[in-house]
Coordinates of C-alpha atoms in Angstrom, one line a residue:
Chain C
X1 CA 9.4 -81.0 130.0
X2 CA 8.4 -79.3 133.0
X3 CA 8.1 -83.1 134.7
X4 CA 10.9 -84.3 133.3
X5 CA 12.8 -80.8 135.3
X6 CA 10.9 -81.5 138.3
X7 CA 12.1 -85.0 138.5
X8 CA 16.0 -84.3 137.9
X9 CA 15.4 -81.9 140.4
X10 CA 14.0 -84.4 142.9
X11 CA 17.1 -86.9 141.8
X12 CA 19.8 -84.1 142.2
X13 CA 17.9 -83.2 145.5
X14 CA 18.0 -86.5 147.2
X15 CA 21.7 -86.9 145.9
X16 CA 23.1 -83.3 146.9
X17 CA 20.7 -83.0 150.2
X18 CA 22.7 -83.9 153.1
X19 CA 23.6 -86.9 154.1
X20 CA 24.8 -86.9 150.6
X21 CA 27.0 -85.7 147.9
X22 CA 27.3 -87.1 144.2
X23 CA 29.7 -89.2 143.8
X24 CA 31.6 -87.4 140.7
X25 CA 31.9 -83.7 143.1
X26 CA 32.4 -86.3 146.1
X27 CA 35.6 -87.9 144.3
X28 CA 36.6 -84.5 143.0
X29 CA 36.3 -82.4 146.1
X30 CA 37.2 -84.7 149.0
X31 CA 41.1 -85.3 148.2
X32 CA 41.9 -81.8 147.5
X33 CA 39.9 -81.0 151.0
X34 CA 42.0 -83.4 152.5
X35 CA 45.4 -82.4 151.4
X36 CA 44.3 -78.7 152.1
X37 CA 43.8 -80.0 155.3
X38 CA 46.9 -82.0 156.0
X39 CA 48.9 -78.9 155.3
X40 CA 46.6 -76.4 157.8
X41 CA 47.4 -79.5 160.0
X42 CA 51.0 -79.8 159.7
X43 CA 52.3 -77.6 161.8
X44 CA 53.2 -78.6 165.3
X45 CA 56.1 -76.1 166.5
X46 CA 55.6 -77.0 170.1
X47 CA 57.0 -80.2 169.0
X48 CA 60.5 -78.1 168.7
X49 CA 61.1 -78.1 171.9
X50 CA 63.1 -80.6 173.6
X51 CA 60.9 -82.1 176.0
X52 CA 61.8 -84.9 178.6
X53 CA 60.3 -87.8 178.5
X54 CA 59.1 -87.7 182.8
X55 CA 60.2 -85.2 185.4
X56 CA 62.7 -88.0 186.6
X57 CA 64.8 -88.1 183.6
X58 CA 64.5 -84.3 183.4
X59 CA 66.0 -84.1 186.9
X60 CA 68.5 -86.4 185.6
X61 CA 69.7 -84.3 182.7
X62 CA 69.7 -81.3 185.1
X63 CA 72.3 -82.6 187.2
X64 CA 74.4 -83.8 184.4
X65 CA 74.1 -80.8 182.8
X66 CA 74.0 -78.4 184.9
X67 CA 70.9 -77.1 183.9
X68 CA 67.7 -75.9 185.6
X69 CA 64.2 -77.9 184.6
X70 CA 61.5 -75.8 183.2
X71 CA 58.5 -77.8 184.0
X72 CA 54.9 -77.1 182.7
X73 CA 51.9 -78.3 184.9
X74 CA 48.8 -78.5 182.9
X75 CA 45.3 -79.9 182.7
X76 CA 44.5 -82.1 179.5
X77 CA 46.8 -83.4 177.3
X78 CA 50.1 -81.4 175.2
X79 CA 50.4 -84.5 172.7
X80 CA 47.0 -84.5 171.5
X81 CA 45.9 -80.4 171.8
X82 CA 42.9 -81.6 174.4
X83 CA 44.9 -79.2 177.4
Chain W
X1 CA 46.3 -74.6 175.2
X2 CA 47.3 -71.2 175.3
X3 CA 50.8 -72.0 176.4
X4 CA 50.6 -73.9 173.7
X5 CA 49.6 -71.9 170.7
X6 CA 51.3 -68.9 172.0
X7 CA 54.8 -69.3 173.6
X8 CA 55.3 -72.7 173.0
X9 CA 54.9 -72.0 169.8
X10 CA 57.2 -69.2 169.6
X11 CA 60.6 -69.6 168.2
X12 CA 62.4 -67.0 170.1
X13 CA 60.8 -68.7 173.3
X14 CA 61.4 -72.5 172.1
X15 CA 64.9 -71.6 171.4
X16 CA 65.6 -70.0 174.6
X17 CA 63.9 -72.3 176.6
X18 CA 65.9 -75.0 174.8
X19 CA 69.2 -73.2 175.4
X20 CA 68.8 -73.0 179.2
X21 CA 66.9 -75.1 180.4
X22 CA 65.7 -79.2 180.4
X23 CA 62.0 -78.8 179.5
X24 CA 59.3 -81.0 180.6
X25 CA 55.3 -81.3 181.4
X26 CA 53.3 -83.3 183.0
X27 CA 49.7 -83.9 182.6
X28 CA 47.4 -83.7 185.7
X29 CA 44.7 -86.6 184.6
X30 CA 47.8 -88.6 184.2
X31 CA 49.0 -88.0 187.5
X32 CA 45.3 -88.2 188.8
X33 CA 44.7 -91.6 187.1
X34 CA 47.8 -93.2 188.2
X35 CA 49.3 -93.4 184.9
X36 CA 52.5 -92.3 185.5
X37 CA 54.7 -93.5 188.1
X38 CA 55.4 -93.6 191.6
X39 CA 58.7 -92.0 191.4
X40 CA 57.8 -89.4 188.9
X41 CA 55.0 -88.5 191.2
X42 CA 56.5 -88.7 194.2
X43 CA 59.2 -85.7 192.7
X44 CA 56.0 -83.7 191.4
X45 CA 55.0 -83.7 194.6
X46 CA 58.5 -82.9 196.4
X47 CA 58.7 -79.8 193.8
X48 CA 55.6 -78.8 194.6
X49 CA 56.4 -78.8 198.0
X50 CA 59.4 -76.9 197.9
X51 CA 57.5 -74.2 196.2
X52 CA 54.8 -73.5 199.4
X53 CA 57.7 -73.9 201.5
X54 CA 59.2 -70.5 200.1
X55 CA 56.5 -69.3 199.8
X56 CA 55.7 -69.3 195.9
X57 CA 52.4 -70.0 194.1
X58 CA 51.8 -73.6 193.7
X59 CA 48.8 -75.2 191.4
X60 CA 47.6 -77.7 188.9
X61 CA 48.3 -75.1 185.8
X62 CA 52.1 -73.5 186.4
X63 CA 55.4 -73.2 185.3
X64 CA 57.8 -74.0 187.8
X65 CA 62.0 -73.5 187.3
X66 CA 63.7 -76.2 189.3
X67 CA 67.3 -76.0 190.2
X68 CA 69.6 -78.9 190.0
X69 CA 69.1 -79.5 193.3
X70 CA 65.7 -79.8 193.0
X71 CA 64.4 -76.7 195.3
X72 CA 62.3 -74.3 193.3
X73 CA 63.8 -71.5 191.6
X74 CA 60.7 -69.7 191.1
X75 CA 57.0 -70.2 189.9
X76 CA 54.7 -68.5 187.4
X77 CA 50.8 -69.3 187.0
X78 CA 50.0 -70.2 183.2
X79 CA 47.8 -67.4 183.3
X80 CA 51.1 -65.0 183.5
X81 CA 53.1 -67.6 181.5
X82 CA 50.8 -67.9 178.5
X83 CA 51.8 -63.7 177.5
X84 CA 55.1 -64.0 175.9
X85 CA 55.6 -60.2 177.2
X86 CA 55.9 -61.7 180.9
X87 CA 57.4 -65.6 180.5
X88 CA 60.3 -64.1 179.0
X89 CA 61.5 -61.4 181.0
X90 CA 60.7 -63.7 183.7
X91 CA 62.7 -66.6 182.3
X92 CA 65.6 -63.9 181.8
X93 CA 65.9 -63.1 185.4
X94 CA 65.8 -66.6 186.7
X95 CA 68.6 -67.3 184.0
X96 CA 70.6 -64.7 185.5
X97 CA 69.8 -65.4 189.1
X98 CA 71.1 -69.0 188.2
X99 CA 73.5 -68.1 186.0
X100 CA 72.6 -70.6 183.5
X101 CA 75.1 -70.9 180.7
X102 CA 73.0 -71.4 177.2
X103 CA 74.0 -74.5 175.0
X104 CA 72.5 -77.1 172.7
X105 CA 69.2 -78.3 173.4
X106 CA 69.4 -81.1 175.7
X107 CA 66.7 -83.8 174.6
X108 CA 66.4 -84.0 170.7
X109 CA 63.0 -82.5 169.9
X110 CA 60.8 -85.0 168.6
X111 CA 56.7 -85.4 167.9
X112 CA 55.0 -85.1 171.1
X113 CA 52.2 -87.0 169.2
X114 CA 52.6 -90.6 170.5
X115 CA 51.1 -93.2 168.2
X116 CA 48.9 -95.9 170.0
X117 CA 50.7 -99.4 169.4
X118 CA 48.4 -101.6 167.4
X119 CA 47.2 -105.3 168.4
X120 CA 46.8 -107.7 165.3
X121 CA 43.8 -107.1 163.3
X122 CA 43.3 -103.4 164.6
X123 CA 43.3 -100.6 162.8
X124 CA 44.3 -96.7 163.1
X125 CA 42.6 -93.5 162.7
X126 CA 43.7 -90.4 163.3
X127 CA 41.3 -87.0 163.7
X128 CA 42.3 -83.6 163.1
X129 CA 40.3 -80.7 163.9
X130 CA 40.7 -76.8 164.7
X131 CA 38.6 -73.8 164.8
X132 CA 38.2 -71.3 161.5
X133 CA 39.2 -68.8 163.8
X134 CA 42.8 -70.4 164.1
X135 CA 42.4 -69.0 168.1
X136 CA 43.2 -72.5 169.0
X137 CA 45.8 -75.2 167.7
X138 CA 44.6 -77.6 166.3
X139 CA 43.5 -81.1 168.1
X140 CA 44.8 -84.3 167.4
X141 CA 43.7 -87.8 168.4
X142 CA 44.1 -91.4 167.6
X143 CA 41.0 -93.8 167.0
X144 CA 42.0 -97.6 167.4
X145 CA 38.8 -99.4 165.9
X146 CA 38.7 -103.7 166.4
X147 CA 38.1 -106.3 163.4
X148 CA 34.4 -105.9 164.7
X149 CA 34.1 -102.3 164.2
X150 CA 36.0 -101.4 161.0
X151 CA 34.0 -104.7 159.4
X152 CA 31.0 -102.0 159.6
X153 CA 32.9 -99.8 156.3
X154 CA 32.8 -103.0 154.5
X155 CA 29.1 -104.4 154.8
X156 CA 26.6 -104.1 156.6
X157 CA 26.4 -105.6 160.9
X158 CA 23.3 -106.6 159.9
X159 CA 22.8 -107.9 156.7
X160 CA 26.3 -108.2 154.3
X161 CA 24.2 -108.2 151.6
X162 CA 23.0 -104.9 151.7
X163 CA 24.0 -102.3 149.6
X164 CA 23.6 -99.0 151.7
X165 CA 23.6 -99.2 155.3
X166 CA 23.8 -97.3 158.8
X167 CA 27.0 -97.9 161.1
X168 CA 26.2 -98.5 164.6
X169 CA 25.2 -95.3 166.5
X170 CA 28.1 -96.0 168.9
X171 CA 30.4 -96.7 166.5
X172 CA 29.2 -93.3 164.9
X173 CA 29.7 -91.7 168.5
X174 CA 33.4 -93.1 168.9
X175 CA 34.6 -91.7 165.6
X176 CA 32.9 -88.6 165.0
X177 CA 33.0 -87.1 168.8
X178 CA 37.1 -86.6 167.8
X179 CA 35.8 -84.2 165.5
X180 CA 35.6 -81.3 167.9
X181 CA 38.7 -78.8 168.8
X182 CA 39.6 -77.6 171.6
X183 CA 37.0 -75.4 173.6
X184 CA 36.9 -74.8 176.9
X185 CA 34.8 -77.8 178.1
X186 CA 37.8 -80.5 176.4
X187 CA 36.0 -83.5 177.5
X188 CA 34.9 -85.9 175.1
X189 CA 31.9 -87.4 176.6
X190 CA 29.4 -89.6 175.2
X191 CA 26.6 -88.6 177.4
X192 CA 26.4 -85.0 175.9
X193 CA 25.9 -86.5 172.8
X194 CA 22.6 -86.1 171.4
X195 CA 22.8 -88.3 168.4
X196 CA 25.1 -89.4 166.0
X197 CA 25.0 -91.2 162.5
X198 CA 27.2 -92.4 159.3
X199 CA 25.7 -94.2 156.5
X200 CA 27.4 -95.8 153.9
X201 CA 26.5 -96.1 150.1
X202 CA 28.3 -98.0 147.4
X203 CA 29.8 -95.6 144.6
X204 CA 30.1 -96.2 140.9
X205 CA 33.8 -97.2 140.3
X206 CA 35.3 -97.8 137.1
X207 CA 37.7 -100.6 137.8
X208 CA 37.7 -103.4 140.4
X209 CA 38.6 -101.2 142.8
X210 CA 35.0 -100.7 145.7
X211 CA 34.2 -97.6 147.0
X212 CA 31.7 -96.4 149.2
X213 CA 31.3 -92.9 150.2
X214 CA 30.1 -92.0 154.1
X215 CA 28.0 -89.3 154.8
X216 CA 27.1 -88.6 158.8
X217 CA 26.6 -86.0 161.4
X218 CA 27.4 -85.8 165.4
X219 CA 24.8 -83.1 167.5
X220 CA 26.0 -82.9 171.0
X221 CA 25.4 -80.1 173.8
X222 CA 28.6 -79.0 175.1
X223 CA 28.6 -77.8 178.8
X224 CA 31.0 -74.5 179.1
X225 CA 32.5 -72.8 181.9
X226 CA 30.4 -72.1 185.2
X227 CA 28.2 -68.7 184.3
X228 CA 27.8 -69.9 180.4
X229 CA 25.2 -71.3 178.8
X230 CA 25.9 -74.6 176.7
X231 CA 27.0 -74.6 173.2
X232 CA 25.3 -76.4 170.5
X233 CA 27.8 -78.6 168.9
X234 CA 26.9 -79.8 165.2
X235 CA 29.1 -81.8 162.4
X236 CA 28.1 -83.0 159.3
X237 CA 31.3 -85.4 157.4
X238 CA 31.7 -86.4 154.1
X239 CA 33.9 -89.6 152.7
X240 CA 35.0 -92.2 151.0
X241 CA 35.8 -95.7 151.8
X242 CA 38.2 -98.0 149.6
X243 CA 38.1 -101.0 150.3
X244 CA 41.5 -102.9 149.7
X245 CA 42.3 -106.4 148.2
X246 CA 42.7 -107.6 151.7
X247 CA 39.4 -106.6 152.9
X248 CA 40.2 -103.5 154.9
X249 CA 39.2 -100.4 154.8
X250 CA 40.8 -97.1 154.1
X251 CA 38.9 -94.3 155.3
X252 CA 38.8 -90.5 154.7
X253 CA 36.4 -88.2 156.3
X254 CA 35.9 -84.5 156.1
X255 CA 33.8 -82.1 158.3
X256 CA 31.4 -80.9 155.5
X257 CA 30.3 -78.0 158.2
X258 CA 31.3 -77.8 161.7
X259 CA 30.0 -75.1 164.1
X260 CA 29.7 -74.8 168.1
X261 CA 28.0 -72.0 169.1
X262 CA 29.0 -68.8 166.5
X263 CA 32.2 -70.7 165.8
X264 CA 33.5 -72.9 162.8
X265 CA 35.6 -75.5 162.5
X266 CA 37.4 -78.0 159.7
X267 CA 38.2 -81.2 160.6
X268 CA 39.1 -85.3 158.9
X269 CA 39.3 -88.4 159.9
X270 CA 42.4 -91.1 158.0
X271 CA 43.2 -94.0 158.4
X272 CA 46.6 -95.0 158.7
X273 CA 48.5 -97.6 156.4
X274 CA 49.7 -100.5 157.4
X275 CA 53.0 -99.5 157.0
X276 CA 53.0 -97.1 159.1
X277 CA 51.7 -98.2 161.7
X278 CA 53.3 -99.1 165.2
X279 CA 52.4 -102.8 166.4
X280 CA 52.6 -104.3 169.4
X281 CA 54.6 -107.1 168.0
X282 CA 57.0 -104.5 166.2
X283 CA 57.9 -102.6 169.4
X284 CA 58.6 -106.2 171.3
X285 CA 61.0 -106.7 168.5
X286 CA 62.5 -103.5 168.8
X287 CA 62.9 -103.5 172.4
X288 CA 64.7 -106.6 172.6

């Protein structure tokens, strides 16, 4: 008995040791994760603002408009969160 | 990033900046690495100039307020801008001093996110990741992986008739190194990396349907500001692959832990269907 609970420890232990998971709590787990994520990773309210396209078309508007440019220098990249 | 997260993600601010003003940024890199063009340059540069001229602060990292004419209304260093308690009184008075008359946003606000168009054969991942803190918005990339590369989720580069095997380290690198959020050091580069890993096993399915689940992990040492020491940077992923009737791969990953430093962070890796997917030969059709 106490071999035969030695060995599914060892079995369980090289499944559940990382690199990896079983499959049954892998299939179970990772979609929920996922879709918990997607929602933590919706939200993007800095895409609410009504950006130009280039400074050029922005300078364009503003004449048409009559409307100053509020124009953001930055390091990195908005689009991507890398800024 | 923090004009990001904080007042340009603010509604009051959005919606006032939308009301009296045409909003636009620039990136510096892009400027730097000649991706954008000469004109639009050239008018960075003239606004820039306009600002020394009167004598306001001028930088890589500002928000400036240009009049229709061009000539600089007034300038604000990020540092100021990024407290909401400053940018708007400050947008106020330059409003006033302009006597801007509020209306409709200008530009219809769309995703800033901009979808890489896809060659034939290609295909799309996208990676998500953010602190556990939630100091920092989250980070948001696209991976575009060739034939050659996503072949490695559906056998093995060495041997196709093995049943478990390791994906190329580089392969590993590309993927997983999108797997980090924003920190102060934001560039992604390979040579901090101090290994990286996926390995692929085949799952028991019940129908016709394969599956192989992923396991992996990316260590990396992540220089920081001048003055601090590096950060250990460590990810372990989970996943699955399904591999479709036409041979391709749909892939899910999850950060399984994520730490650099004393910080957390969640992350995932999708790929993108077909369907929704930008190609190169849709936007040709499109444009014409």
């Amino acid at each position: 008995m106490r071999q035969f609970v030695a060995l599914l420890f060892v079995t369980l232990g090289s499944q559940l040791a990382f690199g990896q998971l079983a499959d049954g709590y892998l299939e179970t787990w990772l979609p929920k994760r996922i879709q918990d994520l997607e929602s933590r990773f919706s939200a993007r309210p800095f895409d609410s603002v009504g950006w130009a396209d280039t400074i050029v078309q922005a300078a364009e508007l503003a004449k048409i408009c009559d409307r100053p440019i509020f124009l953001f220098t930055l390091d990195g990249h908005m689009d991507t969160g890398r800024c | 990033m923090a004009m990001r997260v904080g007042p340009l993600s603010n509604v009051k601010v959005i919606e006032y900046i939308n009301q009296h003003f045409i909003p636009v940024f620039i990136s510096n890199e892009d400027v730097l690495s000649g991706k954008v063009g000469h004109d639009e340059k050239q008018l960075l540069l003239d606004i820039r100039k306009s600002a020394r001229e009167q004598g306001l602060s001028d930088g890589t990292v500002h928000v400036y307020l240009v009049k229709t004419d061009l000539q600089v209304a007034d300038v604000l260093h990020v540092a100021k801008a990024s407290d909401i308690k400053l940018l708007m009184p400050w947008l106020r008075s330059i409003s006033r001093r302009l006597n801007t008359t509020p209306g409709p946003v200008v530009v219809p606000p769309s995703s800033t996110t901009k979808q890489p168009k896809l060659k034939p054969g290609e295909l799309l991942l996208q990676a998500k990741s953010q602190f556990n803190d939630r100091l920092s918005s989250y980070v948001d990339d696209w991976i575009v992986l060739q034939q050659a590369e996503w072949m490695q989720f559906v056998e093995s580069p060495q041997d196709a008739s093995q049943r478990e095997w390791n994906i190329d380290e580089q392969l590993a690198k590309k993927i997983l190194i999108h797997l980090y959020p924003y920190a102060a050091d934001w560039d992604l580069d390979f040579d901090k990396i101090k290994s990286a890993s996926m390995r692929l096993s085949p799952m028991k399915t019940a129908g016709a349907e394969r599956k192989l689940s992923i396991s992996g992990r990316i260590q990396r040492i992540q220089n920081l500001q001048p003055g601090r020491s590096p950060a250990p940077l460590f990810v372990e992923i989970v996943g699955i692959v399904r591999v479709g009737s036409d041979g391709r791969p749909q892939i899910s990953l999850s950060t399984f832990k994520g730490t650099f430093g004393n910080r957390t962070f969640d992350g995932m890796v999708n790929s993108i269907a077909p369907e929704d997917v930008n190609s190169v030969e849709e936007a040709s059709k499109s444009e014409k």
